[in-house]
PDB file of C-alpha atoms in Angstrom:
ATOM      1  CA  UNK A   1      44.311   5.797  -9.462  1.00  0.00           C
ATOM      2  CA  UNK A   2      47.640   7.304  -9.356  1.00  0.00           C
ATOM      3  CA  UNK A   3      48.945  10.437  -7.421  1.00  0.00           C
ATOM      4  CA  UNK A   4      48.178  13.602  -9.248  1.00  0.00           C
ATOM      5  CA  UNK A   5      50.764  16.258  -8.894  1.00  0.00           C
ATOM      6  CA  UNK A   6      50.672  20.001  -8.961  1.00  0.00           C
ATOM      7  CA  UNK A   7      53.266  22.222  -9.631  1.00  0.00           C
ATOM      8  CA  UNK A   8      55.576  19.402  -9.582  1.00  0.00           C
ATOM      9  CA  UNK A   9      54.499  18.373  -6.215  1.00  0.00           C
ATOM     10  CA  UNK A  10      52.466  15.126  -5.327  1.00  0.00           C
ATOM     11  CA  UNK A  11      49.658  14.898  -4.088  1.00  0.00           C
ATOM     12  CA  UNK A  12      48.167  12.680  -1.832  1.00  0.00           C
ATOM     13  CA  UNK A  13      46.316   9.230  -3.014  1.00  0.00           C
ATOM     14  CA  UNK A  14      43.521  10.601  -0.400  1.00  0.00           C
ATOM     15  CA  UNK A  15      42.754  14.176  -1.302  1.00  0.00           C
ATOM     16  CA  UNK A  16      39.745  15.999   0.947  1.00  0.00           C
ATOM     17  CA  UNK A  17      36.581  16.060  -1.246  1.00  0.00           C
ATOM     18  CA  UNK A  18      34.922  19.459  -1.174  1.00  0.00           C
ATOM     19  CA  UNK A  19      31.189  18.746  -3.127  1.00  0.00           C
ATOM     20  CA  UNK A  20      30.390  22.188  -4.073  1.00  0.00           C
ATOM     21  CA  UNK A  21      28.231  21.561  -7.232  1.00  0.00           C
ATOM     22  CA  UNK A  22      24.797  23.068  -7.410  1.00  0.00           C
ATOM     23  CA  UNK A  23      26.301  25.762  -4.754  1.00  0.00           C
ATOM     24  CA  UNK A  24      26.543  29.698  -6.423  1.00  0.00           C
ATOM     25  CA  UNK A  25      29.443  31.592  -5.507  1.00  0.00           C
ATOM     26  CA  UNK A  26      31.091  32.613  -3.290  1.00  0.00           C
ATOM     27  CA  UNK A  27      29.623  28.960  -1.242  1.00  0.00           C
ATOM     28  CA  UNK A  28      32.162  27.013  -3.127  1.00  0.00           C
ATOM     29  CA  UNK A  29      34.763  29.312  -2.235  1.00  0.00           C
ATOM     30  CA  UNK A  30      34.126  29.716   1.564  1.00  0.00           C
ATOM     31  CA  UNK A  31      33.565  25.744   1.732  1.00  0.00           C
ATOM     32  CA  UNK A  32      37.368  25.444   0.623  1.00  0.00           C
ATOM     33  CA  UNK A  33      38.482  28.282   3.111  1.00  0.00           C
ATOM     34  CA  UNK A  34      36.747  26.522   5.932  1.00  0.00           C
ATOM     35  CA  UNK A  35      38.491  23.267   5.068  1.00  0.00           C
ATOM     36  CA  UNK A  36      41.710  25.174   4.277  1.00  0.00           C
ATOM     37  CA  UNK A  37      41.428  26.868   7.883  1.00  0.00           C
ATOM     38  CA  UNK A  38      40.913  23.239   9.421  1.00  0.00           C
ATOM     39  CA  UNK A  39      44.014  21.349   7.227  1.00  0.00           C
ATOM     40  CA  UNK A  40      47.423  21.628   7.928  1.00  0.00           C
ATOM     41  CA  UNK A  41      49.928  22.597   5.403  1.00  0.00           C
ATOM     42  CA  UNK A  42      50.678  20.293   2.388  1.00  0.00           C
ATOM     43  CA  UNK A  43      46.810  19.025   2.602  1.00  0.00           C
ATOM     44  CA  UNK A  44      45.404  18.015  -0.363  1.00  0.00           C
ATOM     45  CA  UNK A  45      42.084  19.091  -1.565  1.00  0.00           C
ATOM     46  CA  UNK A  46      39.728  18.319  -4.608  1.00  0.00           C
ATOM     47  CA  UNK A  47      36.553  20.528  -4.936  1.00  0.00           C
ATOM     48  CA  UNK A  48      33.678  19.799  -7.341  1.00  0.00           C
ATOM     49  CA  UNK A  49      31.605  22.500  -8.840  1.00  0.00           C
ATOM     50  CA  UNK A  50      29.015  23.417 -11.527  1.00  0.00           C
ATOM     51  CA  UNK A  51      28.711  27.320 -10.958  1.00  0.00           C
ATOM     52  CA  UNK A  52      30.804  29.068 -14.282  1.00  0.00           C
ATOM     53  CA  UNK A  53      32.037  31.301 -11.632  1.00  0.00           C
ATOM     54  CA  UNK A  54      34.190  28.827  -9.421  1.00  0.00           C
ATOM     55  CA  UNK A  55      36.528  28.346 -12.024  1.00  0.00           C
ATOM     56  CA  UNK A  56      37.639  32.250 -11.900  1.00  0.00           C
ATOM     57  CA  UNK A  57      36.966  32.628  -7.964  1.00  0.00           C
ATOM     58  CA  UNK A  58      38.929  29.279  -6.764  1.00  0.00           C
ATOM     59  CA  UNK A  59      42.098  29.626  -8.604  1.00  0.00           C
ATOM     60  CA  UNK A  60      42.211  33.560  -7.841  1.00  0.00           C
ATOM     61  CA  UNK A  61      41.651  32.712  -4.008  1.00  0.00           C
ATOM     62  CA  UNK A  62      44.481  29.958  -4.090  1.00  0.00           C
ATOM     63  CA  UNK A  63      46.548  32.622  -6.052  1.00  0.00           C
ATOM     64  CA  UNK A  64      45.982  34.912  -3.193  1.00  0.00           C
ATOM     65  CA  UNK A  65      47.222  32.781  -0.492  1.00  0.00           C
ATOM     66  CA  UNK A  66      49.925  30.777  -2.099  1.00  0.00           C
ATOM     67  CA  UNK A  67      47.835  27.602  -2.688  1.00  0.00           C
ATOM     68  CA  UNK A  68      48.781  25.550  -5.618  1.00  0.00           C
ATOM     69  CA  UNK A  69      45.742  24.755  -8.073  1.00  0.00           C
ATOM     70  CA  UNK A  70      44.567  23.107 -11.480  1.00  0.00           C
ATOM     71  CA  UNK A  71      41.482  22.839 -13.024  1.00  0.00           C
ATOM     72  CA  UNK A  72      40.010  20.227 -15.454  1.00  0.00           C
ATOM     73  CA  UNK A  73      36.370  20.479 -16.920  1.00  0.00           C
ATOM     74  CA  UNK A  74      34.208  17.278 -17.190  1.00  0.00           C
ATOM     75  CA  UNK A  75      30.695  16.977 -17.814  1.00  0.00           C
ATOM     76  CA  UNK A  76      29.922  20.874 -16.762  1.00  0.00           C
ATOM     77  CA  UNK A  77      31.729  19.672 -13.488  1.00  0.00           C
ATOM     78  CA  UNK A  78      34.839  22.048 -12.748  1.00  0.00           C
ATOM     79  CA  UNK A  79      37.424  19.661 -10.373  1.00  0.00           C
ATOM     80  CA  UNK A  80      40.170  21.504  -8.614  1.00  0.00           C
ATOM     81  CA  UNK A  81      43.122  20.028  -7.378  1.00  0.00           C
ATOM     82  CA  UNK A  82      44.424  21.932  -4.609  1.00  0.00           C
ATOM     83  CA  UNK A  83      47.307  21.538  -2.762  1.00  0.00           C
ATOM     84  CA  UNK A  84      47.443  23.985   0.928  1.00  0.00           C
ATOM     85  CA  UNK A  85      50.690  26.223   1.073  1.00  0.00           C
ATOM     86  CA  UNK A  86      53.311  25.785   4.030  1.00  0.00           C
TER      87      UNK A  86
END
């Protein structure tokens, strides 16, 4: 699979996966926040979530903290590709 890009920045081929499917907000955001705190700047993440509020909460959290974020939806699963701020 080719590397993805967010905002012109290339993601590594192996992002950290956060599987938050079947978790209700705020748990997907809290899992992401914990992982971001443990990782360095420029780390790539993929968050999978099924709670419709995640499509609002995760991009908002990323904007507030300067992280790049893009979202796709497939089979009722939200997939967020995130690149942590530097």
